[in-house]
């Protein structure tokens, strides 16, 4: 199958029924009940949350551990169209001589913070998502890969920031078959739970050194970027593997970090990255993703990664000029490692208003089809969540997303709720 054919008739961003899947179901699954028709929305909504105790449908698991019941109700009330699934390859397959372990035990903590309720890794996450799909529409998985195992990584090269680990380096050419085998194994896991995995991102933030290093051969901003060519290898490998698999699958290109125009010696700006991609990769999908965070502070804090991506695509092949765009990471606050957001209530409300303004702008852009909140439970390293790490309080932005979950039309988008005022 040609790369461009992978997204033929994809309907990205529209709330839709779960694509058909084959294969045996988990013994824990139940007969599928009729699902209610989805409410109309101004924008499709996506969400990142890995803990299955916050995702299980009550019909499949009536009781979750103490302290999580209310938070599950609050997450499910948002009725996300999509759930983004992060796959850290270095965690699920740390050894080359063993297959991926999708049920590797997880602590359930949030970077060490309680509540800590263990679960069976991505396997249980998929089972929980499948349980939701049997009772309501939405909850369509979007798989996002990152994290190179040490055995699959290339050695140090080019201009790398201090402290770079193998997980951030490019995949060695000899490990590309293992990358394809990882994809095949996860597809099989989805079939085991009766869950289609229709959307796939070859790599997270390939223009950022934490996920792909080096970005440049020399430590100069003027040095040509090398990361797009490394990323192209992954796009082609994933496209080939998905084309050979049963079912309908779509590539989500980019997943680009919101890096300024020129980037730096350790990063690549969005326009430069898109310009450097081979044409066949640019045309591999009509669906692109970018990360764009809202910050309080007026026009200076207004997100513009979407605009950069649109302009960059317009300069490329005709196949890209009308590509659909997902914002697969957003939120109010600081998305940067170690930059805590303010605990002052006034500042938090201002951040919520900044996100509200961004959502309105995106809703007026006909190419933007879906927006994903990162994350539900606060990730202390990237603090933009809707609930705090210990699950004791909601952030003002939760109430904003609740309004958008009910917004029926792009022509009349909701304003900031009272909690943001």
mmCIF file of N, CA, C and O in Angstrom, residues 73-169:
data_model
loop_
_atom_site.group_PDB
_atom_site.id
_atom_site.type_symbol
_atom_site.label_atom_id
_atom_site.label_comp_id
_atom_site.label_asym_id
_atom_site.label_seq_id
_atom_site.Cartn_x
_atom_site.Cartn_y
_atom_site.Cartn_z
ATOM 1 N N UNK A 73 -14.777 9.361 37.706
ATOM 2 C CA UNK A 73 -16.012 10.000 37.266
ATOM 3 C C UNK A 73 -15.728 11.333 36.578
ATOM 4 O O UNK A 73 -16.346 11.664 35.554
ATOM 5 N N UNK A 74 -14.778 12.071 37.130
ATOM 6 C CA UNK A 74 -14.467 13.384 36.547
ATOM 7 C C UNK A 74 -13.801 13.246 35.186
ATOM 8 O O UNK A 74 -14.073 14.024 34.271
ATOM 9 N N UNK A 75 -12.920 12.260 35.050
ATOM 10 C CA UNK A 75 -12.301 12.055 33.738
ATOM 11 C C UNK A 75 -13.347 11.596 32.723
ATOM 12 O O UNK A 75 -13.426 12.137 31.615
ATOM 13 N N UNK A 76 -14.140 10.606 33.080
ATOM 14 C CA UNK A 76 -15.107 10.056 32.131
ATOM 15 C C UNK A 76 -16.156 11.082 31.743
ATOM 16 O O UNK A 76 -16.728 11.004 30.650
ATOM 17 N N UNK A 77 -16.401 12.062 32.603
ATOM 18 C CA UNK A 77 -17.381 13.100 32.289
ATOM 19 C C UNK A 77 -16.947 13.944 31.094
ATOM 20 O O UNK A 77 -17.787 14.558 30.419
ATOM 21 N N UNK A 78 -15.647 13.969 30.796
ATOM 22 C CA UNK A 78 -15.164 14.716 29.637
ATOM 23 C C UNK A 78 -15.429 13.981 28.325
ATOM 24 O O UNK A 78 -15.362 14.593 27.259
ATOM 25 N N UNK A 79 -15.663 12.685 28.388
ATOM 26 C CA UNK A 79 -15.977 11.855 27.220
ATOM 27 C C UNK A 79 -15.033 12.143 26.059
ATOM 28 O O UNK A 79 -15.455 12.575 24.979
ATOM 29 N N UNK A 80 -13.750 11.911 26.235
ATOM 30 C CA UNK A 80 -12.801 12.235 25.168
ATOM 31 C C UNK A 80 -13.036 11.412 23.910
ATOM 32 O O UNK A 80 -13.364 10.225 23.975
ATOM 33 N N UNK A 81 -12.864 12.050 22.779
ATOM 34 C CA UNK A 81 -12.942 11.337 21.510
ATOM 35 C C UNK A 81 -11.744 10.412 21.337
ATOM 36 O O UNK A 81 -11.851 9.332 20.760
ATOM 37 N N UNK A 82 -10.575 10.873 21.820
ATOM 38 C CA UNK A 82 -9.326 10.142 21.639
ATOM 39 C C UNK A 82 -8.595 10.016 22.970
ATOM 40 O O UNK A 82 -8.686 10.904 23.823
ATOM 41 N N UNK A 83 -7.857 8.930 23.106
ATOM 42 C CA UNK A 83 -6.959 8.740 24.250
ATOM 43 C C UNK A 83 -5.567 8.484 23.691
ATOM 44 O O UNK A 83 -5.366 7.545 22.919
ATOM 45 N N UNK A 84 -4.625 9.316 24.079
ATOM 46 C CA UNK A 84 -3.255 9.196 23.573
ATOM 47 C C UNK A 84 -2.479 8.230 24.460
ATOM 48 O O UNK A 84 -2.447 8.378 25.686
ATOM 49 N N UNK A 85 -1.852 7.247 23.829
ATOM 50 C CA UNK A 85 -1.140 6.198 24.553
ATOM 51 C C UNK A 85 0.357 6.348 24.288
ATOM 52 O O UNK A 85 0.825 6.157 23.162
ATOM 53 N N UNK A 86 1.096 6.704 25.329
ATOM 54 C CA UNK A 86 2.548 6.800 25.211
ATOM 55 C C UNK A 86 3.159 5.413 25.369
ATOM 56 O O UNK A 86 2.900 4.723 26.348
ATOM 57 N N UNK A 87 3.985 5.022 24.421
ATOM 58 C CA UNK A 87 4.706 3.759 24.498
ATOM 59 C C UNK A 87 6.188 4.083 24.607
ATOM 60 O O UNK A 87 6.795 4.582 23.657
ATOM 61 N N UNK A 88 6.769 3.818 25.771
ATOM 62 C CA UNK A 88 8.209 3.993 25.967
ATOM 63 C C UNK A 88 8.873 2.659 25.662
ATOM 64 O O UNK A 88 8.853 1.742 26.476
ATOM 65 N N UNK A 89 9.440 2.564 24.472
ATOM 66 C CA UNK A 89 10.040 1.312 24.023
ATOM 67 C C UNK A 89 11.123 0.836 24.983
ATOM 68 O O UNK A 89 11.245 -0.356 25.261
ATOM 69 N N UNK A 90 11.877 1.757 25.557
ATOM 70 C CA UNK A 90 12.964 1.373 26.463
ATOM 71 C C UNK A 90 12.444 0.706 27.723
ATOM 72 O O UNK A 90 13.167 -0.069 28.363
ATOM 73 N N UNK A 91 11.194 0.968 28.090
ATOM 74 C CA UNK A 91 10.614 0.342 29.273
ATOM 75 C C UNK A 91 9.982 -1.004 28.963
ATOM 76 O O UNK A 91 10.093 -1.938 29.749
ATOM 77 N N UNK A 92 9.309 -1.111 27.821
ATOM 78 C CA UNK A 92 8.592 -2.359 27.536
ATOM 79 C C UNK A 92 9.502 -3.433 26.952
ATOM 80 O O UNK A 92 9.154 -4.617 26.985
ATOM 81 N N UNK A 93 10.674 -3.036 26.436
ATOM 82 C CA UNK A 93 11.587 -4.031 25.877
ATOM 83 C C UNK A 93 13.046 -3.631 26.174
ATOM 84 O O UNK A 93 13.798 -3.288 25.266
ATOM 85 N N UNK A 94 13.452 -3.706 27.434
ATOM 86 C CA UNK A 94 14.817 -3.294 27.772
ATOM 87 C C UNK A 94 15.893 -4.237 27.278
ATOM 88 O O UNK A 94 17.071 -3.866 27.252
ATOM 89 N N UNK A 95 15.521 -5.460 26.884
ATOM 90 C CA UNK A 95 16.506 -6.449 26.405
ATOM 91 C C UNK A 95 16.151 -6.869 24.984
ATOM 92 O O UNK A 95 14.980 -7.076 24.644
ATOM 93 N N UNK A 96 17.182 -7.028 24.165
ATOM 94 C CA UNK A 96 16.960 -7.419 22.776
ATOM 95 C C UNK A 96 16.510 -8.869 22.650
ATOM 96 O O UNK A 96 15.842 -9.225 21.669
ATOM 97 N N UNK A 97 16.845 -9.703 23.629
ATOM 98 C CA UNK A 97 16.555 -11.133 23.519
ATOM 99 C C UNK A 97 15.219 -11.524 24.139
ATOM 100 O O UNK A 97 14.937 -12.711 24.302
ATOM 101 N N UNK A 98 14.398 -10.538 24.497
ATOM 102 C CA UNK A 98 13.067 -10.827 25.022
ATOM 103 C C UNK A 98 12.045 -9.974 24.276
ATOM 104 O O UNK A 98 12.344 -8.852 23.866
ATOM 105 N N UNK A 99 10.821 -10.482 24.079
ATOM 106 C CA UNK A 99 9.802 -9.695 23.377
ATOM 107 C C UNK A 99 9.292 -8.555 24.259
ATOM 108 O O UNK A 99 9.547 -8.532 25.469
ATOM 109 N N UNK A 100 8.576 -7.604 23.674
ATOM 110 C CA UNK A 100 8.001 -6.525 24.483
ATOM 111 C C UNK A 100 7.107 -7.075 25.585
ATOM 112 O O UNK A 100 6.324 -7.993 25.364
ATOM 113 N N UNK A 101 7.262 -6.503 26.762
ATOM 114 C CA UNK A 101 6.428 -6.925 27.888
ATOM 115 C C UNK A 101 5.380 -5.846 28.143
ATOM 116 O O UNK A 101 5.618 -4.874 28.852
ATOM 117 N N UNK A 102 4.220 -6.063 27.569
ATOM 118 C CA UNK A 102 3.160 -5.061 27.656
ATOM 119 C C UNK A 102 2.475 -5.047 29.014
ATOM 120 O O UNK A 102 1.803 -4.076 29.357
ATOM 121 N N UNK A 103 2.631 -6.131 29.782
ATOM 122 C CA UNK A 103 1.997 -6.197 31.102
ATOM 123 C C UNK A 103 3.001 -5.951 32.227
ATOM 124 O O UNK A 103 2.766 -6.343 33.378
ATOM 125 N N UNK A 104 4.119 -5.294 31.923
ATOM 126 C CA UNK A 104 5.111 -4.999 32.962
ATOM 127 C C UNK A 104 4.469 -4.193 34.081
ATOM 128 O O UNK A 104 3.816 -3.173 33.823
ATOM 129 N N UNK A 105 4.601 -4.625 35.345
ATOM 130 C CA UNK A 105 3.936 -3.932 36.461
ATOM 131 C C UNK A 105 4.361 -2.469 36.566
ATOM 132 O O UNK A 105 5.535 -2.133 36.421
ATOM 133 N N UNK A 106 3.372 -1.612 36.798
ATOM 134 C CA UNK A 106 3.603 -0.186 37.017
ATOM 135 C C UNK A 106 3.138 0.175 38.425
ATOM 136 O O UNK A 106 2.161 -0.374 38.930
ATOM 137 N N UNK A 107 3.812 1.123 39.037
ATOM 138 C CA UNK A 107 3.505 1.471 40.437
ATOM 139 C C UNK A 107 2.178 2.199 40.579
ATOM 140 O O UNK A 107 1.548 2.147 41.636
ATOM 141 N N UNK A 108 1.750 2.892 39.529
ATOM 142 C CA UNK A 108 0.544 3.706 39.636
ATOM 143 C C UNK A 108 0.792 5.045 40.301
ATOM 144 O O UNK A 108 -0.134 5.859 40.423
ATOM 145 N N UNK A 109 2.019 5.286 40.760
ATOM 146 C CA UNK A 109 2.371 6.600 41.307
ATOM 147 C C UNK A 109 2.530 7.592 40.150
ATOM 148 O O UNK A 109 2.650 7.199 38.987
ATOM 149 N N UNK A 110 2.554 8.856 40.470
ATOM 150 C CA UNK A 110 2.868 9.874 39.476
ATOM 151 C C UNK A 110 4.243 10.426 39.803
ATOM 152 O O UNK A 110 4.392 11.291 40.660
ATOM 153 N N UNK A 111 5.261 9.875 39.163
ATOM 154 C CA UNK A 111 6.660 10.217 39.439
ATOM 155 C C UNK A 111 6.953 10.140 40.946
ATOM 156 O O UNK A 111 7.552 11.034 41.530
ATOM 157 N N UNK A 112 6.475 9.041 41.554
ATOM 158 C CA UNK A 112 6.727 8.787 42.963
ATOM 159 C C UNK A 112 5.673 9.306 43.907
ATOM 160 O O UNK A 112 5.671 8.950 45.090
ATOM 161 N N UNK A 113 4.755 10.137 43.413
ATOM 162 C CA UNK A 113 3.730 10.722 44.275
ATOM 163 C C UNK A 113 2.528 9.791 44.391
ATOM 164 O O UNK A 113 2.068 9.252 43.388
ATOM 165 N N UNK A 114 2.008 9.594 45.629
ATOM 166 C CA UNK A 114 0.776 8.823 45.785
ATOM 167 C C UNK A 114 -0.423 9.659 45.314
ATOM 168 O O UNK A 114 -0.289 10.864 45.136
ATOM 169 N N UNK A 115 -1.589 9.009 45.105
ATOM 170 C CA UNK A 115 -1.867 7.599 45.355
ATOM 171 C C UNK A 115 -1.170 6.681 44.356
ATOM 172 O O UNK A 115 -1.069 7.002 43.171
ATOM 173 N N UNK A 116 -0.714 5.552 44.868
ATOM 174 C CA UNK A 116 0.014 4.564 44.075
ATOM 175 C C UNK A 116 -0.786 3.265 44.035
ATOM 176 O O UNK A 116 -0.831 2.543 45.033
ATOM 177 N N UNK A 117 -1.428 3.002 42.923
ATOM 178 C CA UNK A 117 -2.217 1.786 42.750
ATOM 179 C C UNK A 117 -1.632 1.025 41.572
ATOM 180 O O UNK A 117 -1.785 1.444 40.419
ATOM 181 N N UNK A 118 -0.919 -0.081 41.811
ATOM 182 C CA UNK A 118 -0.239 -0.801 40.730
ATOM 183 C C UNK A 118 -1.212 -1.280 39.651
ATOM 184 O O UNK A 118 -2.378 -1.582 39.918
ATOM 185 N N UNK A 119 -0.693 -1.363 38.429
ATOM 186 C CA UNK A 119 -1.482 -1.899 37.326
ATOM 187 C C UNK A 119 -0.550 -2.604 36.340
ATOM 188 O O UNK A 119 0.672 -2.498 36.444
ATOM 189 N N UNK A 120 -1.145 -3.318 35.391
ATOM 190 C CA UNK A 120 -0.391 -4.181 34.472
ATOM 191 C C UNK A 120 -0.036 -3.446 33.176
ATOM 192 O O UNK A 120 -0.340 -3.875 32.085
ATOM 193 N N UNK A 121 0.617 -2.341 33.297
ATOM 194 C CA UNK A 121 1.183 -1.653 32.156
ATOM 195 C C UNK A 121 0.200 -1.323 31.046
ATOM 196 O O UNK A 121 -1.000 -1.137 31.269
ATOM 197 N N UNK A 122 0.727 -1.255 29.827
ATOM 198 C CA UNK A 122 -0.083 -0.870 28.675
ATOM 199 C C UNK A 122 -1.175 -1.898 28.407
ATOM 200 O O UNK A 122 -2.252 -1.547 27.913
ATOM 201 N N UNK A 123 -0.933 -3.157 28.740
ATOM 202 C CA UNK A 123 -1.967 -4.171 28.539
ATOM 203 C C UNK A 123 -3.246 -3.803 29.274
ATOM 204 O O UNK A 123 -4.347 -3.863 28.704
ATOM 205 N N UNK A 124 -3.131 -3.404 30.527
ATOM 206 C CA UNK A 124 -4.338 -3.038 31.267
ATOM 207 C C UNK A 124 -4.910 -1.714 30.778
ATOM 208 O O UNK A 124 -6.127 -1.510 30.791
ATOM 209 N N UNK A 125 -4.044 -0.816 30.336
ATOM 210 C CA UNK A 125 -4.533 0.446 29.776
ATOM 211 C C UNK A 125 -5.417 0.181 28.557
ATOM 212 O O UNK A 125 -6.507 0.752 28.421
ATOM 213 N N UNK A 126 -4.973 -0.706 27.671
ATOM 214 C CA UNK A 126 -5.781 -1.038 26.500
ATOM 215 C C UNK A 126 -7.082 -1.731 26.896
ATOM 216 O O UNK A 126 -8.137 -1.478 26.308
ATOM 217 N N UNK A 127 -7.012 -2.616 27.885
ATOM 218 C CA UNK A 127 -8.224 -3.295 28.338
ATOM 219 C C UNK A 127 -9.246 -2.294 28.869
ATOM 220 O O UNK A 127 -10.456 -2.415 28.615
ATOM 221 N N UNK A 128 -8.782 -1.286 29.605
ATOM 222 C CA UNK A 128 -9.685 -0.279 30.151
ATOM 223 C C UNK A 128 -10.304 0.561 29.042
ATOM 224 O O UNK A 128 -11.509 0.856 29.061
ATOM 225 N N UNK A 129 -9.499 0.941 28.054
ATOM 226 C CA UNK A 129 -10.034 1.721 26.930
ATOM 227 C C UNK A 129 -11.059 0.893 26.164
ATOM 228 O O UNK A 129 -12.120 1.405 25.769
ATOM 229 N N UNK A 130 -10.775 -0.384 25.958
ATOM 230 C CA UNK A 130 -11.730 -1.256 25.277
ATOM 231 C C UNK A 130 -13.049 -1.326 26.040
ATOM 232 O O UNK A 130 -14.129 -1.367 25.434
ATOM 233 N N UNK A 131 -12.977 -1.318 27.359
ATOM 234 C CA UNK A 131 -14.210 -1.371 28.151
ATOM 235 C C UNK A 131 -15.055 -0.123 27.928
ATOM 236 O O UNK A 131 -16.293 -0.197 27.916
ATOM 237 N N UNK A 132 -14.438 1.026 27.754
ATOM 238 C CA UNK A 132 -15.182 2.256 27.478
ATOM 239 C C UNK A 132 -15.836 2.191 26.103
ATOM 240 O O UNK A 132 -16.982 2.611 25.931
ATOM 241 N N UNK A 133 -15.108 1.678 25.133
ATOM 242 C CA UNK A 133 -15.647 1.636 23.773
ATOM 243 C C UNK A 133 -16.863 0.729 23.663
ATOM 244 O O UNK A 133 -17.670 0.885 22.754
ATOM 245 N N UNK A 134 -17.021 -0.203 24.591
ATOM 246 C CA UNK A 134 -18.175 -1.093 24.535
ATOM 247 C C UNK A 134 -19.436 -0.441 25.066
ATOM 248 O O UNK A 134 -20.528 -0.982 24.874
ATOM 249 N N UNK A 135 -19.321 0.720 25.702
ATOM 250 C CA UNK A 135 -20.510 1.349 26.273
ATOM 251 C C UNK A 135 -20.738 2.771 25.780
ATOM 252 O O UNK A 135 -21.807 3.336 25.998
ATOM 253 N N UNK A 136 -19.751 3.368 25.127
ATOM 254 C CA UNK A 136 -19.964 4.708 24.604
ATOM 255 C C UNK A 136 -19.005 4.954 23.440
ATOM 256 O O UNK A 136 -18.030 4.242 23.251
ATOM 257 N N UNK A 137 -19.308 5.978 22.665
ATOM 258 C CA UNK A 137 -18.446 6.322 21.546
ATOM 259 C C UNK A 137 -17.225 7.065 22.057
ATOM 260 O O UNK A 137 -17.151 7.497 23.206
ATOM 261 N N UNK A 138 -16.251 7.228 21.186
ATOM 262 C CA UNK A 138 -15.026 7.911 21.581
ATOM 263 C C UNK A 138 -13.977 6.950 22.101
ATOM 264 O O UNK A 138 -13.996 5.754 21.822
ATOM 265 N N UNK A 139 -13.020 7.490 22.868
ATOM 266 C CA UNK A 139 -11.927 6.712 23.451
ATOM 267 C C UNK A 139 -11.148 5.953 22.359
ATOM 268 O O UNK A 139 -10.753 4.813 22.543
ATOM 269 N N UNK A 140 -10.943 6.609 21.226
ATOM 270 C CA UNK A 140 -10.176 6.000 20.139
ATOM 271 C C UNK A 140 -8.693 6.151 20.452
ATOM 272 O O UNK A 140 -8.209 7.258 20.687
ATOM 273 N N UNK A 141 -7.917 5.064 20.463
ATOM 274 C CA UNK A 141 -6.503 5.157 20.823
ATOM 275 C C UNK A 141 -5.665 5.845 19.746
ATOM 276 O O UNK A 141 -5.878 5.655 18.550
ATOM 277 N N UNK A 142 -4.716 6.636 20.216
ATOM 278 C CA UNK A 142 -3.698 7.243 19.362
ATOM 279 C C UNK A 142 -2.352 6.834 19.960
ATOM 280 O O UNK A 142 -1.993 7.270 21.053
ATOM 281 N N UNK A 143 -1.607 5.979 19.267
ATOM 282 C CA UNK A 143 -0.360 5.430 19.793
ATOM 283 C C UNK A 143 0.794 6.355 19.433
ATOM 284 O O UNK A 143 0.944 6.761 18.278
ATOM 285 N N UNK A 144 1.620 6.665 20.430
ATOM 286 C CA UNK A 144 2.743 7.581 20.263
ATOM 287 C C UNK A 144 4.000 6.906 20.815
ATOM 288 O O UNK A 144 4.077 6.611 22.003
ATOM 289 N N UNK A 145 4.974 6.634 19.949
ATOM 290 C CA UNK A 145 6.179 5.904 20.351
ATOM 291 C C UNK A 145 7.318 6.853 20.698
ATOM 292 O O UNK A 145 7.445 7.938 20.131
ATOM 293 N N UNK A 146 8.178 6.406 21.626
ATOM 294 C CA UNK A 146 9.402 7.131 21.978
ATOM 295 C C UNK A 146 10.271 6.202 22.822
ATOM 296 O O UNK A 146 9.868 5.106 23.187
ATOM 297 N N UNK A 147 11.476 6.668 23.171
ATOM 298 C CA UNK A 147 12.339 5.937 24.094
ATOM 299 C C UNK A 147 13.068 4.757 23.474
ATOM 300 O O UNK A 147 12.534 3.647 23.426
ATOM 301 N N UNK A 148 14.286 4.955 23.011
ATOM 302 C CA UNK A 148 15.049 3.880 22.363
ATOM 303 C C UNK A 148 15.733 3.020 23.427
ATOM 304 O O UNK A 148 16.453 3.552 24.275
ATOM 305 N N UNK A 149 15.534 1.712 23.417
ATOM 306 C CA UNK A 149 16.306 0.854 24.331
ATOM 307 C C UNK A 149 17.800 0.995 24.041
ATOM 308 O O UNK A 149 18.209 1.236 22.901
ATOM 309 N N UNK A 150 18.623 0.822 25.078
ATOM 310 C CA UNK A 150 20.068 0.979 24.902
ATOM 311 C C UNK A 150 20.611 0.066 23.810
ATOM 312 O O UNK A 150 21.504 0.452 23.042
ATOM 313 N N UNK A 151 20.051 -1.155 23.704
ATOM 314 C CA UNK A 151 20.545 -2.106 22.715
ATOM 315 C C UNK A 151 20.176 -1.717 21.286
ATOM 316 O O UNK A 151 20.770 -2.224 20.324
ATOM 317 N N UNK A 152 19.189 -0.822 21.131
ATOM 318 C CA UNK A 152 18.730 -0.427 19.792
ATOM 319 C C UNK A 152 19.227 0.951 19.375
ATOM 320 O O UNK A 152 18.918 1.399 18.267
ATOM 321 N N UNK A 153 19.988 1.614 20.232
ATOM 322 C CA UNK A 153 20.374 3.003 19.973
ATOM 323 C C UNK A 153 21.706 3.113 19.245
ATOM 324 O O UNK A 153 22.613 2.293 19.432
ATOM 325 N N UNK A 154 21.831 4.138 18.432
ATOM 326 C CA UNK A 154 23.119 4.476 17.847
ATOM 327 C C UNK A 154 24.026 5.051 18.934
ATOM 328 O O UNK A 154 23.564 5.488 19.988
ATOM 329 N N UNK A 155 25.292 5.086 18.665
ATOM 330 C CA UNK A 155 26.234 5.664 19.601
ATOM 331 C C UNK A 155 26.213 7.183 19.564
ATOM 332 O O UNK A 155 25.527 7.784 18.735
ATOM 333 N N UNK A 156 26.961 7.827 20.468
ATOM 334 C CA UNK A 156 27.026 9.293 20.493
ATOM 335 C C UNK A 156 27.535 9.827 19.149
ATOM 336 O O UNK A 156 28.426 9.248 18.527
ATOM 337 N N UNK A 157 26.961 10.956 18.736
ATOM 338 C CA UNK A 157 27.387 11.570 17.485
ATOM 339 C C UNK A 157 26.869 12.998 17.441
ATOM 340 O O UNK A 157 25.974 13.369 18.208
ATOM 341 N N UNK A 158 27.433 13.784 16.547
ATOM 342 C CA UNK A 158 26.937 15.128 16.319
ATOM 343 C C UNK A 158 26.951 16.002 17.549
ATOM 344 O O UNK A 158 27.765 15.837 18.462
ATOM 345 N N UNK A 159 26.028 16.959 17.568
ATOM 346 C CA UNK A 159 25.934 17.935 18.662
ATOM 347 C C UNK A 159 24.867 17.489 19.647
ATOM 348 O O UNK A 159 23.672 17.628 19.389
ATOM 349 N N UNK A 160 25.281 16.925 20.767
ATOM 350 C CA UNK A 160 24.347 16.443 21.775
ATOM 351 C C UNK A 160 24.413 17.306 23.031
ATOM 352 O O UNK A 160 25.500 17.699 23.456
ATOM 353 N N UNK A 161 23.280 17.578 23.668
ATOM 354 C CA UNK A 161 23.297 18.277 24.946
ATOM 355 C C UNK A 161 23.967 17.409 26.014
ATOM 356 O O UNK A 161 24.018 16.179 25.881
ATOM 357 N N UNK A 162 24.448 17.998 27.081
ATOM 358 C CA UNK A 162 25.039 17.205 28.170
ATOM 359 C C UNK A 162 24.002 16.248 28.767
ATOM 360 O O UNK A 162 22.825 16.578 28.883
ATOM 361 N N UNK A 163 24.480 15.072 29.136
ATOM 362 C CA UNK A 163 23.628 14.120 29.852
ATOM 363 C C UNK A 163 22.685 13.303 29.003
ATOM 364 O O UNK A 163 21.831 12.584 29.545
ATOM 365 N N UNK A 164 22.793 13.374 27.685
ATOM 366 C CA UNK A 164 21.898 12.593 26.819
ATOM 367 C C UNK A 164 22.128 11.099 27.052
ATOM 368 O O UNK A 164 23.260 10.623 27.103
ATOM 369 N N UNK A 165 21.038 10.359 27.196
ATOM 370 C CA UNK A 165 21.076 8.919 27.408
ATOM 371 C C UNK A 165 20.694 8.186 26.116
ATOM 372 O O UNK A 165 20.119 8.785 25.198
ATOM 373 N N UNK A 166 20.972 6.880 26.050
ATOM 374 C CA UNK A 166 20.618 6.125 24.835
ATOM 375 C C UNK A 166 19.158 6.271 24.430
ATOM 376 O O UNK A 166 18.837 6.279 23.233
ATOM 377 N N UNK A 167 18.239 6.388 25.394
ATOM 378 C CA UNK A 167 16.817 6.470 25.056
ATOM 379 C C UNK A 167 16.496 7.659 24.154
ATOM 380 O O UNK A 167 15.468 7.679 23.468
ATOM 381 N N UNK A 168 17.365 8.666 24.173
ATOM 382 C CA UNK A 168 17.132 9.865 23.369
ATOM 383 C C UNK A 168 17.809 9.808 22.008
ATOM 384 O O UNK A 168 17.586 10.702 21.183
ATOM 385 N N UNK A 169 18.643 8.826 21.797
ATOM 386 C CA UNK A 169 19.399 8.767 20.545
ATOM 387 C C UNK A 169 18.593 8.088 19.432
ATOM 388 O O UNK A 169 17.578 7.444 19.677
#
